[in-house]
Amino acid sequence: KVEIIPIRWGEEEEGQGVLAIVRDFTRMRRLETMRTDFVANVSHELRTPLTSIKGFIETLLDGGLESKETTKRFLTIMYQETDRFSRLISDLLDLSRIESGQTELNRSKLYLAPLVEEVRLTLQDRLAEKNITLSVELGPTAVWADEDLIREVLVNLIDNAIKYSPPGGHIRVMEINRGDEQEFIVCDTGIGIPKDSIPRIFERFYRVDKARSREMGGTGLGLSIVKHIIERHDGKVWVESELGKGSCFHFTLTKYQEGKE
Ligand code: ADP
């Protein structure tokens, strides 16, 4: 798409044409840079767990096997790394599937309260481990959305709320009526996000603290998946956060209207 900016200087129609072409090249170059950056990022992210696994295997072959305790410790780490590796692959596949727009949205009349309860069941061990409570403050308003994709949004947001909260925290899922739209909010009492990171938080592979995210098994792709899913539903997603106090992730979805199906 070439963007034409009407700048008037006398009668020079051709001048406008040249300006339009320049803009288009800039955009193409930016897309190309984004693509090569992405490939470089993916390669780096895939190589990291492999390098670590290889290092542990080498140490074991070099005599580490003699100690049963060391062997067990290293195998546990290797197991966690392979887990993260496969999560990375499945996140990348999810992202490319949603981003390419190939899959049709499978929209239906959807209530979020039962969906959050399903997510609670999936994450109940992690909630219990950190003694974190999850309160669901949602009424009977239905939205027009893809159930599987919105479940993925909720899993990612609630999982992050657990990951980035100290033990004993509280997570609340709330909503606000916005006319034709419903706004949903997932709030935590976690570590919060520094102000200068907030504009970048939905970028692929962006992490405030790489080491911490990795330790938690993060891939750095969760929030970009959330953003893509919500935007495919023509909704908006944003975050409000205070360092050391907690974060609230907001997203909007279109309300279900009778006769829509
Ligand atoms: P990750 O796999 O690293 O969690 P995400 O894309 O889900 O990747 O999130 C990107 C980054 O945003 C995280 O690494 C973390 O720094 C920050 N973040 C996400 N959710 C929260 C939250 N609820 N509280 C504090 N920081 C968060």
PDB file of C-alpha atoms and ligand atoms in Angstrom:
ATOM      1  CA  LYS A   1       0.000   0.000   0.000  1.00  0.00           C
ATOM      2  CA  VAL A   2       1.459   3.318  -1.033  1.00  0.00           C
ATOM      3  CA  GLU A   3       0.519   6.198   1.158  1.00  0.00           C
ATOM      4  CA  ILE A   4       0.017   9.447  -0.776  1.00  0.00           C
ATOM      5  CA  ILE A   5       0.507  12.633   1.157  1.00  0.00           C
ATOM      6  CA  PRO A   6      -1.007  15.633  -0.591  1.00  0.00           C
ATOM      7  CA  ILE A   7       1.634  18.317  -0.382  1.00  0.00           C
ATOM      8  CA  ARG A   8       0.862  21.279  -2.568  1.00  0.00           C
ATOM      9  CA  TRP A   9       3.699  23.144  -4.194  1.00  0.00           C
ATOM     10  CA  GLY A  10       2.508  24.800  -7.391  1.00  0.00           C
ATOM     11  CA  GLU A  11       1.309  22.398 -10.092  1.00  0.00           C
ATOM     12  CA  GLU A  12       3.887  19.621  -9.694  1.00  0.00           C
ATOM     13  CA  GLU A  13       1.807  16.467  -9.810  1.00  0.00           C
ATOM     14  CA  GLU A  14       4.948  14.347 -10.444  1.00  0.00           C
ATOM     15  CA  GLY A  15       6.501  15.646  -7.283  1.00  0.00           C
ATOM     16  CA  GLN A  16       3.726  14.017  -5.301  1.00  0.00           C
ATOM     17  CA  GLY A  17       4.328  10.732  -7.139  1.00  0.00           C
ATOM     18  CA  VAL A  18       8.010  10.673  -6.212  1.00  0.00           C
ATOM     19  CA  LEU A  19       7.197  11.354  -2.594  1.00  0.00           C
ATOM     20  CA  ALA A  20       4.792   8.381  -2.517  1.00  0.00           C
ATOM     21  CA  ILE A  21       7.403   5.969  -3.929  1.00  0.00           C
ATOM     22  CA  VAL A  22      10.028   7.028  -1.397  1.00  0.00           C
ATOM     23  CA  ARG A  23       7.628   6.300   1.465  1.00  0.00           C
ATOM     24  CA  ASP A  24       6.866   2.867   0.081  1.00  0.00           C
ATOM     25  CA  PHE A  25      10.556   1.905  -0.101  1.00  0.00           C
ATOM     26  CA  THR A  26      11.043   3.038   3.472  1.00  0.00           C
ATOM     27  CA  ARG A  27       8.207   0.817   4.578  1.00  0.00           C
ATOM     28  CA  MET A  28       9.545  -2.171   2.618  1.00  0.00           C
ATOM     29  CA  ARG A  29      12.981  -1.716   4.123  1.00  0.00           C
ATOM     30  CA  ARG A  30      11.494  -1.491   7.608  1.00  0.00           C
ATOM     31  CA  LEU A  31       9.536  -4.723   7.053  1.00  0.00           C
ATOM     32  CA  GLU A  32      12.668  -6.445   5.747  1.00  0.00           C
ATOM     33  CA  THR A  33      14.650  -5.312   8.824  1.00  0.00           C
ATOM     34  CA  MET A  34      11.849  -6.538  11.094  1.00  0.00           C
ATOM     35  CA  ARG A  35      11.902  -9.909   9.338  1.00  0.00           C
ATOM     36  CA  THR A  36      15.678 -10.368   9.578  1.00  0.00           C
ATOM     37  CA  ASP A  37      15.648  -9.199  13.226  1.00  0.00           C
ATOM     38  CA  PHE A  38      12.939 -11.760  13.941  1.00  0.00           C
ATOM     39  CA  VAL A  39      14.875 -14.614  12.300  1.00  0.00           C
ATOM     40  CA  ALA A  40      17.993 -13.607  14.255  1.00  0.00           C
ATOM     41  CA  ASN A  41      15.987 -13.493  17.500  1.00  0.00           C
ATOM     42  CA  VAL A  42      14.375 -16.873  16.868  1.00  0.00           C
ATOM     43  CA  SER A  43      17.737 -18.486  16.081  1.00  0.00           C
ATOM     44  CA  HIS A  44      19.227 -17.039  19.243  1.00  0.00           C
ATOM     45  CA  GLU A  45      16.288 -18.120  21.396  1.00  0.00           C
ATOM     46  CA  LEU A  46      16.354 -21.655  19.980  1.00  0.00           C
ATOM     47  CA  ARG A  47      20.099 -21.962  20.373  1.00  0.00           C
ATOM     48  CA  THR A  48      20.153 -20.908  24.042  1.00  0.00           C
ATOM     49  CA  PRO A  49      18.460 -23.996  25.532  1.00  0.00           C
ATOM     50  CA  LEU A  50      20.384 -26.264  23.158  1.00  0.00           C
ATOM     51  CA  THR A  51      23.723 -24.745  24.220  1.00  0.00           C
ATOM     52  CA  SER A  52      22.831 -25.214  27.848  1.00  0.00           C
ATOM     53  CA  ILE A  53      21.723 -28.847  27.335  1.00  0.00           C
ATOM     54  CA  LYS A  54      24.906 -29.578  25.378  1.00  0.00           C
ATOM     55  CA  GLY A  55      27.022 -28.084  28.184  1.00  0.00           C
ATOM     56  CA  PHE A  56      25.386 -30.306  30.799  1.00  0.00           C
ATOM     57  CA  ILE A  57      25.811 -33.432  28.623  1.00  0.00           C
ATOM     58  CA  GLU A  58      29.505 -32.610  28.174  1.00  0.00           C
ATOM     59  CA  THR A  59      30.010 -32.202  31.914  1.00  0.00           C
ATOM     60  CA  LEU A  60      28.253 -35.501  32.566  1.00  0.00           C
ATOM     61  CA  LEU A  61      30.380 -37.301  29.965  1.00  0.00           C
ATOM     62  CA  ASP A  62      33.477 -35.695  31.475  1.00  0.00           C
ATOM     63  CA  GLY A  63      33.021 -37.507  34.775  1.00  0.00           C
ATOM     64  CA  GLY A  64      29.895 -35.875  36.214  1.00  0.00           C
ATOM     65  CA  LEU A  65      28.087 -39.207  35.893  1.00  0.00           C
ATOM     66  CA  GLU A  66      30.093 -40.575  38.784  1.00  0.00           C
ATOM     67  CA  SER A  67      28.057 -38.597  41.260  1.00  0.00           C
ATOM     68  CA  LYS A  68      24.455 -39.700  41.365  1.00  0.00           C
ATOM     69  CA  GLU A  69      23.424 -36.376  42.892  1.00  0.00           C
ATOM     70  CA  THR A  70      25.080 -34.264  40.164  1.00  0.00           C
ATOM     71  CA  THR A  71      23.574 -36.499  37.481  1.00  0.00           C
ATOM     72  CA  LYS A  72      20.096 -36.043  38.911  1.00  0.00           C
ATOM     73  CA  ARG A  73      20.502 -32.273  39.264  1.00  0.00           C
ATOM     74  CA  PHE A  74      21.772 -31.887  35.686  1.00  0.00           C
ATOM     75  CA  LEU A  75      19.080 -34.139  34.241  1.00  0.00           C
ATOM     76  CA  THR A  76      16.422 -32.032  36.004  1.00  0.00           C
ATOM     77  CA  ILE A  77      17.797 -28.855  34.441  1.00  0.00           C
ATOM     78  CA  MET A  78      18.018 -30.538  31.042  1.00  0.00           C
ATOM     79  CA  TYR A  79      14.424 -31.657  31.379  1.00  0.00           C
ATOM     80  CA  GLN A  80      13.315 -28.072  32.153  1.00  0.00           C
ATOM     81  CA  GLU A  81      15.296 -26.753  29.198  1.00  0.00           C
ATOM     82  CA  THR A  82      13.698 -29.234  26.759  1.00  0.00           C
ATOM     83  CA  ASP A  83      10.333 -28.195  28.158  1.00  0.00           C
ATOM     84  CA  ARG A  84      11.085 -24.558  27.461  1.00  0.00           C
ATOM     85  CA  PHE A  85      12.347 -25.480  24.012  1.00  0.00           C
ATOM     86  CA  SER A  86       9.081 -27.161  23.063  1.00  0.00           C
ATOM     87  CA  ARG A  87       7.075 -24.286  24.561  1.00  0.00           C
ATOM     88  CA  LEU A  88       9.064 -21.904  22.385  1.00  0.00           C
ATOM     89  CA  ILE A  89       8.263 -23.932  19.263  1.00  0.00           C
ATOM     90  CA  SER A  90       4.561 -24.079  20.090  1.00  0.00           C
ATOM     91  CA  ASP A  91       4.448 -20.317  20.888  1.00  0.00           C
ATOM     92  CA  LEU A  92       6.182 -19.573  17.582  1.00  0.00           C
ATOM     93  CA  LEU A  93       3.696 -21.737  15.700  1.00  0.00           C
ATOM     94  CA  ASP A  94       0.771 -20.054  17.487  1.00  0.00           C
ATOM     95  CA  LEU A  95       2.133 -16.631  16.669  1.00  0.00           C
ATOM     96  CA  SER A  96       2.696 -17.372  12.991  1.00  0.00           C
ATOM     97  CA  ARG A  97      -0.734 -18.979  12.692  1.00  0.00           C
ATOM     98  CA  ILE A  98      -2.483 -15.959  14.194  1.00  0.00           C
ATOM     99  CA  GLU A  99      -0.262 -13.406  12.493  1.00  0.00           C
ATOM    100  CA  SER A 100      -0.674 -14.853   9.006  1.00  0.00           C
ATOM    101  CA  GLY A 101      -4.431 -14.500   9.405  1.00  0.00           C
ATOM    102  CA  GLN A 102      -4.805 -17.936   7.761  1.00  0.00           C
ATOM    103  CA  THR A 103      -7.110 -19.345  10.369  1.00  0.00           C
ATOM    104  CA  GLU A 104     -10.638 -18.012  10.446  1.00  0.00           C
ATOM    105  CA  LEU A 105     -11.899 -16.780  13.785  1.00  0.00           C
ATOM    106  CA  ASN A 106     -14.377 -19.244  15.184  1.00  0.00           C
ATOM    107  CA  ARG A 107     -16.605 -16.723  16.989  1.00  0.00           C
ATOM    108  CA  SER A 108     -19.483 -17.644  19.229  1.00  0.00           C
ATOM    109  CA  LYS A 109     -21.488 -16.229  22.127  1.00  0.00           C
ATOM    110  CA  LEU A 110     -18.917 -16.451  24.904  1.00  0.00           C
ATOM    111  CA  TYR A 111     -18.948 -15.923  28.675  1.00  0.00           C
ATOM    112  CA  LEU A 112     -15.556 -15.295  30.243  1.00  0.00           C
ATOM    113  CA  ALA A 113     -16.362 -16.367  33.817  1.00  0.00           C
ATOM    114  CA  PRO A 114     -16.478 -20.146  33.081  1.00  0.00           C
ATOM    115  CA  LEU A 115     -13.419 -19.767  30.875  1.00  0.00           C
ATOM    116  CA  VAL A 116     -11.436 -18.221  33.754  1.00  0.00           C
ATOM    117  CA  GLU A 117     -12.562 -21.152  35.935  1.00  0.00           C
ATOM    118  CA  GLU A 118     -11.121 -23.562  33.353  1.00  0.00           C
ATOM    119  CA  VAL A 119      -7.867 -21.610  33.417  1.00  0.00           C
ATOM    120  CA  ARG A 120      -7.875 -21.756  37.220  1.00  0.00           C
ATOM    121  CA  LEU A 121      -7.995 -25.578  37.007  1.00  0.00           C
ATOM    122  CA  THR A 122      -5.076 -25.663  34.570  1.00  0.00           C
ATOM    123  CA  LEU A 123      -2.991 -23.389  36.765  1.00  0.00           C
ATOM    124  CA  GLN A 124      -4.163 -24.562  40.190  1.00  0.00           C
ATOM    125  CA  ASP A 125      -0.870 -26.244  41.132  1.00  0.00           C
ATOM    126  CA  ARG A 126       1.095 -23.090  40.381  1.00  0.00           C
ATOM    127  CA  LEU A 127      -1.431 -20.941  42.274  1.00  0.00           C
ATOM    128  CA  ALA A 128      -1.230 -23.260  45.287  1.00  0.00           C
ATOM    129  CA  GLU A 129       2.587 -23.465  45.146  1.00  0.00           C
ATOM    130  CA  LYS A 130       2.839 -19.686  45.534  1.00  0.00           C
ATOM    131  CA  ASN A 131      -0.221 -19.346  47.716  1.00  0.00           C
ATOM    132  CA  ILE A 132      -1.799 -16.884  45.272  1.00  0.00           C
ATOM    133  CA  THR A 133      -5.551 -16.283  45.243  1.00  0.00           C
ATOM    134  CA  LEU A 134      -7.530 -15.696  42.066  1.00  0.00           C
ATOM    135  CA  SER A 135     -10.836 -13.861  42.332  1.00  0.00           C
ATOM    136  CA  VAL A 136     -13.220 -13.716  39.404  1.00  0.00           C
ATOM    137  CA  GLU A 137     -15.464 -10.671  39.424  1.00  0.00           C
ATOM    138  CA  LEU A 138     -17.363 -11.170  36.177  1.00  0.00           C
ATOM    139  CA  GLY A 139     -21.080 -10.778  35.489  1.00  0.00           C
ATOM    140  CA  PRO A 140     -23.288 -12.402  32.857  1.00  0.00           C
ATOM    141  CA  THR A 141     -22.253 -10.328  29.838  1.00  0.00           C
ATOM    142  CA  ALA A 142     -21.412 -12.363  26.734  1.00  0.00           C
ATOM    143  CA  VAL A 143     -18.911 -11.353  24.059  1.00  0.00           C
ATOM    144  CA  TRP A 144     -18.583 -12.334  20.400  1.00  0.00           C
ATOM    145  CA  ALA A 145     -15.248 -14.114  20.303  1.00  0.00           C
ATOM    146  CA  ASP A 146     -13.220 -17.246  19.569  1.00  0.00           C
ATOM    147  CA  GLU A 147     -13.292 -19.425  22.677  1.00  0.00           C
ATOM    148  CA  ASP A 148      -9.942 -21.200  22.137  1.00  0.00           C
ATOM    149  CA  LEU A 149      -8.094 -17.979  21.395  1.00  0.00           C
ATOM    150  CA  ILE A 150      -9.592 -16.075  24.340  1.00  0.00           C
ATOM    151  CA  ARG A 151      -8.703 -19.006  26.617  1.00  0.00           C
ATOM    152  CA  GLU A 152      -5.138 -18.594  25.374  1.00  0.00           C
ATOM    153  CA  VAL A 153      -5.248 -14.868  26.214  1.00  0.00           C
ATOM    154  CA  LEU A 154      -6.466 -15.636  29.740  1.00  0.00           C
ATOM    155  CA  VAL A 155      -3.895 -18.400  30.285  1.00  0.00           C
ATOM    156  CA  ASN A 156      -1.075 -16.081  29.201  1.00  0.00           C
ATOM    157  CA  LEU A 157      -2.208 -13.137  31.345  1.00  0.00           C
ATOM    158  CA  ILE A 158      -2.989 -15.178  34.462  1.00  0.00           C
ATOM    159  CA  ASP A 159       0.167 -17.273  34.061  1.00  0.00           C
ATOM    160  CA  ASN A 160       2.227 -14.053  33.867  1.00  0.00           C
ATOM    161  CA  ALA A 161       0.423 -12.661  36.914  1.00  0.00           C
ATOM    162  CA  ILE A 162       1.523 -15.778  38.833  1.00  0.00           C
ATOM    163  CA  LYS A 163       5.075 -15.763  37.418  1.00  0.00           C
ATOM    164  CA  TYR A 164       5.748 -12.131  38.238  1.00  0.00           C
ATOM    165  CA  SER A 165       4.177 -12.064  41.714  1.00  0.00           C
ATOM    166  CA  PRO A 166       5.807 -12.900  45.016  1.00  0.00           C
ATOM    167  CA  PRO A 167       4.114 -15.612  47.104  1.00  0.00           C
ATOM    168  CA  GLY A 168       0.884 -14.667  48.838  1.00  0.00           C
ATOM    169  CA  GLY A 169      -0.320 -12.348  46.066  1.00  0.00           C
ATOM    170  CA  HIS A 170      -3.820 -11.711  44.728  1.00  0.00           C
ATOM    171  CA  ILE A 171      -5.034 -11.821  41.144  1.00  0.00           C
ATOM    172  CA  ARG A 172      -8.353 -10.248  40.215  1.00  0.00           C
ATOM    173  CA  VAL A 173     -10.227 -10.620  36.933  1.00  0.00           C
ATOM    174  CA  MET A 174     -12.706  -7.781  36.504  1.00  0.00           C
ATOM    175  CA  GLU A 175     -14.767  -6.085  33.799  1.00  0.00           C
ATOM    176  CA  ILE A 176     -16.147  -2.683  32.850  1.00  0.00           C
ATOM    177  CA  ASN A 177     -19.161  -2.042  30.646  1.00  0.00           C
ATOM    178  CA  ARG A 178     -18.151   0.135  27.664  1.00  0.00           C
ATOM    179  CA  GLY A 179     -21.335   0.244  25.564  1.00  0.00           C
ATOM    180  CA  ASP A 180     -20.885  -2.047  22.542  1.00  0.00           C
ATOM    181  CA  GLU A 181     -17.674  -3.341  24.059  1.00  0.00           C
ATOM    182  CA  GLN A 182     -16.707  -5.033  27.291  1.00  0.00           C
ATOM    183  CA  GLU A 183     -13.382  -4.233  28.930  1.00  0.00           C
ATOM    184  CA  PHE A 184     -11.686  -7.028  30.877  1.00  0.00           C
ATOM    185  CA  ILE A 185      -8.913  -6.445  33.407  1.00  0.00           C
ATOM    186  CA  VAL A 186      -6.436  -8.895  34.924  1.00  0.00           C
ATOM    187  CA  CYS A 187      -4.731  -7.286  37.935  1.00  0.00           C
ATOM    188  CA  ASP A 188      -1.937  -8.630  40.100  1.00  0.00           C
ATOM    189  CA  THR A 189      -0.034  -7.541  43.186  1.00  0.00           C
ATOM    190  CA  GLY A 190       3.283  -8.462  41.588  1.00  0.00           C
ATOM    191  CA  ILE A 191       6.634  -6.853  40.841  1.00  0.00           C
ATOM    192  CA  GLY A 192       5.217  -4.329  38.347  1.00  0.00           C
ATOM    193  CA  ILE A 193       6.787  -3.069  35.125  1.00  0.00           C
ATOM    194  CA  PRO A 194       9.246  -0.153  34.856  1.00  0.00           C
ATOM    195  CA  LYS A 195       7.788   2.902  33.044  1.00  0.00           C
ATOM    196  CA  ASP A 196      10.261   2.804  30.162  1.00  0.00           C
ATOM    197  CA  SER A 197       9.467  -0.881  29.461  1.00  0.00           C
ATOM    198  CA  ILE A 198       5.710  -0.374  29.219  1.00  0.00           C
ATOM    199  CA  PRO A 199       5.674   0.712  25.535  1.00  0.00           C
ATOM    200  CA  ARG A 200       7.757  -2.350  24.565  1.00  0.00           C
ATOM    201  CA  ILE A 201       6.093  -5.027  26.663  1.00  0.00           C
ATOM    202  CA  PHE A 202       3.972  -6.470  23.793  1.00  0.00           C
ATOM    203  CA  GLU A 203       6.941  -6.829  21.406  1.00  0.00           C
ATOM    204  CA  ARG A 204       8.116 -10.307  20.463  1.00  0.00           C
ATOM    205  CA  PHE A 205      10.916 -11.517  22.743  1.00  0.00           C
ATOM    206  CA  TYR A 206      10.928  -8.323  24.833  1.00  0.00           C
ATOM    207  CA  ARG A 207      11.514  -9.097  28.510  1.00  0.00           C
ATOM    208  CA  VAL A 208      12.200  -6.704  31.353  1.00  0.00           C
ATOM    209  CA  ASP A 209      14.537  -9.203  32.996  1.00  0.00           C
ATOM    210  CA  LYS A 210      15.710 -11.921  30.604  1.00  0.00           C
ATOM    211  CA  ALA A 211      17.240 -14.079  33.311  1.00  0.00           C
ATOM    212  CA  ARG A 212      14.120 -13.994  35.468  1.00  0.00           C
ATOM    213  CA  SER A 213      11.801 -14.762  32.559  1.00  0.00           C
ATOM    214  CA  ARG A 214      14.007 -17.692  31.517  1.00  0.00           C
ATOM    215  CA  GLU A 215      14.167 -19.019  35.037  1.00  0.00           C
ATOM    216  CA  MET A 216      10.368 -18.986  35.089  1.00  0.00           C
ATOM    217  CA  GLY A 217      10.283 -20.911  31.806  1.00  0.00           C
ATOM    218  CA  GLY A 218       9.150 -17.865  29.801  1.00  0.00           C
ATOM    219  CA  THR A 219       9.580 -17.547  26.048  1.00  0.00           C
ATOM    220  CA  GLY A 220       9.064 -13.788  25.681  1.00  0.00           C
ATOM    221  CA  LEU A 221       6.220 -14.422  23.222  1.00  0.00           C
ATOM    222  CA  GLY A 222       3.158 -14.634  25.490  1.00  0.00           C
ATOM    223  CA  LEU A 223       2.154 -10.977  25.388  1.00  0.00           C
ATOM    224  CA  SER A 224       2.712 -10.625  21.637  1.00  0.00           C
ATOM    225  CA  ILE A 225       0.385 -13.606  21.151  1.00  0.00           C
ATOM    226  CA  VAL A 226      -2.173 -11.882  23.421  1.00  0.00           C
ATOM    227  CA  LYS A 227      -1.896  -8.661  21.404  1.00  0.00           C
ATOM    228  CA  HIS A 228      -2.358 -10.443  18.074  1.00  0.00           C
ATOM    229  CA  ILE A 229      -5.374 -12.389  19.289  1.00  0.00           C
ATOM    230  CA  ILE A 230      -7.116  -9.296  20.696  1.00  0.00           C
ATOM    231  CA  GLU A 231      -6.345  -7.204  17.614  1.00  0.00           C
ATOM    232  CA  ARG A 232      -7.700  -9.953  15.333  1.00  0.00           C
ATOM    233  CA  HIS A 233     -10.926  -9.521  17.310  1.00  0.00           C
ATOM    234  CA  ASP A 234     -10.720  -5.745  16.641  1.00  0.00           C
ATOM    235  CA  GLY A 235     -10.141  -5.159  20.338  1.00  0.00           C
ATOM    236  CA  LYS A 236      -7.456  -3.214  22.164  1.00  0.00           C
ATOM    237  CA  VAL A 237      -4.962  -4.333  24.788  1.00  0.00           C
ATOM    238  CA  TRP A 238      -2.844  -2.230  27.148  1.00  0.00           C
ATOM    239  CA  VAL A 239      -1.207  -2.298  30.537  1.00  0.00           C
ATOM    240  CA  GLU A 240      -1.109  -0.060  33.582  1.00  0.00           C
ATOM    241  CA  SER A 241       1.552  -0.825  36.117  1.00  0.00           C
ATOM    242  CA  GLU A 242       3.389   0.509  39.108  1.00  0.00           C
ATOM    243  CA  LEU A 243       6.812  -0.838  39.977  1.00  0.00           C
ATOM    244  CA  GLY A 244       6.731  -2.862  43.178  1.00  0.00           C
ATOM    245  CA  LYS A 245       2.934  -2.612  43.465  1.00  0.00           C
ATOM    246  CA  GLY A 246       1.481  -4.609  40.593  1.00  0.00           C
ATOM    247  CA  SER A 247       0.126  -4.559  37.062  1.00  0.00           C
ATOM    248  CA  CYS A 248      -3.278  -4.484  35.378  1.00  0.00           C
ATOM    249  CA  PHE A 249      -3.638  -5.808  31.845  1.00  0.00           C
ATOM    250  CA  HIS A 250      -6.740  -4.508  30.030  1.00  0.00           C
ATOM    251  CA  PHE A 251      -8.354  -5.790  26.842  1.00  0.00           C
ATOM    252  CA  THR A 252     -11.627  -5.109  25.056  1.00  0.00           C
ATOM    253  CA  LEU A 253     -13.950  -7.411  23.120  1.00  0.00           C
ATOM    254  CA  THR A 254     -17.153  -6.769  21.191  1.00  0.00           C
ATOM    255  CA  LYS A 255     -20.302  -7.645  23.112  1.00  0.00           C
ATOM    256  CA  TYR A 256     -22.523 -10.399  21.791  1.00  0.00           C
ATOM    257  CA  GLN A 257     -25.741  -9.102  20.248  1.00  0.00           C
ATOM    258  CA  GLU A 258     -28.811 -11.248  19.639  1.00  0.00           C
ATOM    259  CA  GLY A 259     -29.173 -12.304  16.015  1.00  0.00           C
ATOM    260  CA  LYS A 260     -25.438 -12.173  15.339  1.00  0.00           C
ATOM    261  CA  GLU A 261     -25.021 -15.871  14.524  1.00  0.00           C
TER     262      GLU A 261
HETATM  263  P1  ADP B   1       7.576 -14.154  29.177  1.00  0.00           P
HETATM  264  O1  ADP B   1       7.566 -15.507  28.559  1.00  0.00           O
HETATM  265  O2  ADP B   1       8.984 -13.633  29.367  1.00  0.00           O
HETATM  266  O3  ADP B   1       6.748 -14.048  30.396  1.00  0.00           O
HETATM  267  P2  ADP B   1       5.662 -12.342  27.886  1.00  0.00           P
HETATM  268  O4  ADP B   1       5.579 -11.889  26.458  1.00  0.00           O
HETATM  269  O5  ADP B   1       4.486 -13.046  28.438  1.00  0.00           O
HETATM  270  O6  ADP B   1       6.983 -13.216  28.011  1.00  0.00           O
HETATM  271  O7  ADP B   1       5.960 -11.066  28.792  1.00  0.00           O
HETATM  272  C1  ADP B   1       7.018 -10.196  28.418  1.00  0.00           C
HETATM  273  C2  ADP B   1       7.639  -9.568  29.641  1.00  0.00           C
HETATM  274  O8  ADP B   1       6.717  -8.671  30.259  1.00  0.00           O
HETATM  275  C3  ADP B   1       8.037 -10.543  30.751  1.00  0.00           C
HETATM  276  O9  ADP B   1       9.309 -11.095  30.535  1.00  0.00           O
HETATM  277  C4  ADP B   1       8.015  -9.638  31.983  1.00  0.00           C
HETATM  278  O10 ADP B   1       9.223  -8.910  32.054  1.00  0.00           O
HETATM  279  C5  ADP B   1       6.891  -8.645  31.668  1.00  0.00           C
HETATM  280  N1  ADP B   1       5.597  -9.027  32.278  1.00  0.00           N
HETATM  281  C6  ADP B   1       4.571  -9.685  31.687  1.00  0.00           C
HETATM  282  N2  ADP B   1       3.528  -9.827  32.530  1.00  0.00           N
HETATM  283  C7  ADP B   1       3.890  -9.237  33.696  1.00  0.00           C
HETATM  284  C8  ADP B   1       3.247  -9.041  34.961  1.00  0.00           C
HETATM  285  N3  ADP B   1       2.017  -9.489  35.187  1.00  0.00           N
HETATM  286  N4  ADP B   1       3.941  -8.380  35.925  1.00  0.00           N
HETATM  287  C9  ADP B   1       5.194  -7.923  35.696  1.00  0.00           C
HETATM  288  N5  ADP B   1       5.855  -8.075  34.523  1.00  0.00           N
HETATM  289  C10 ADP B   1       5.221  -8.721  33.531  1.00  0.00           C
END
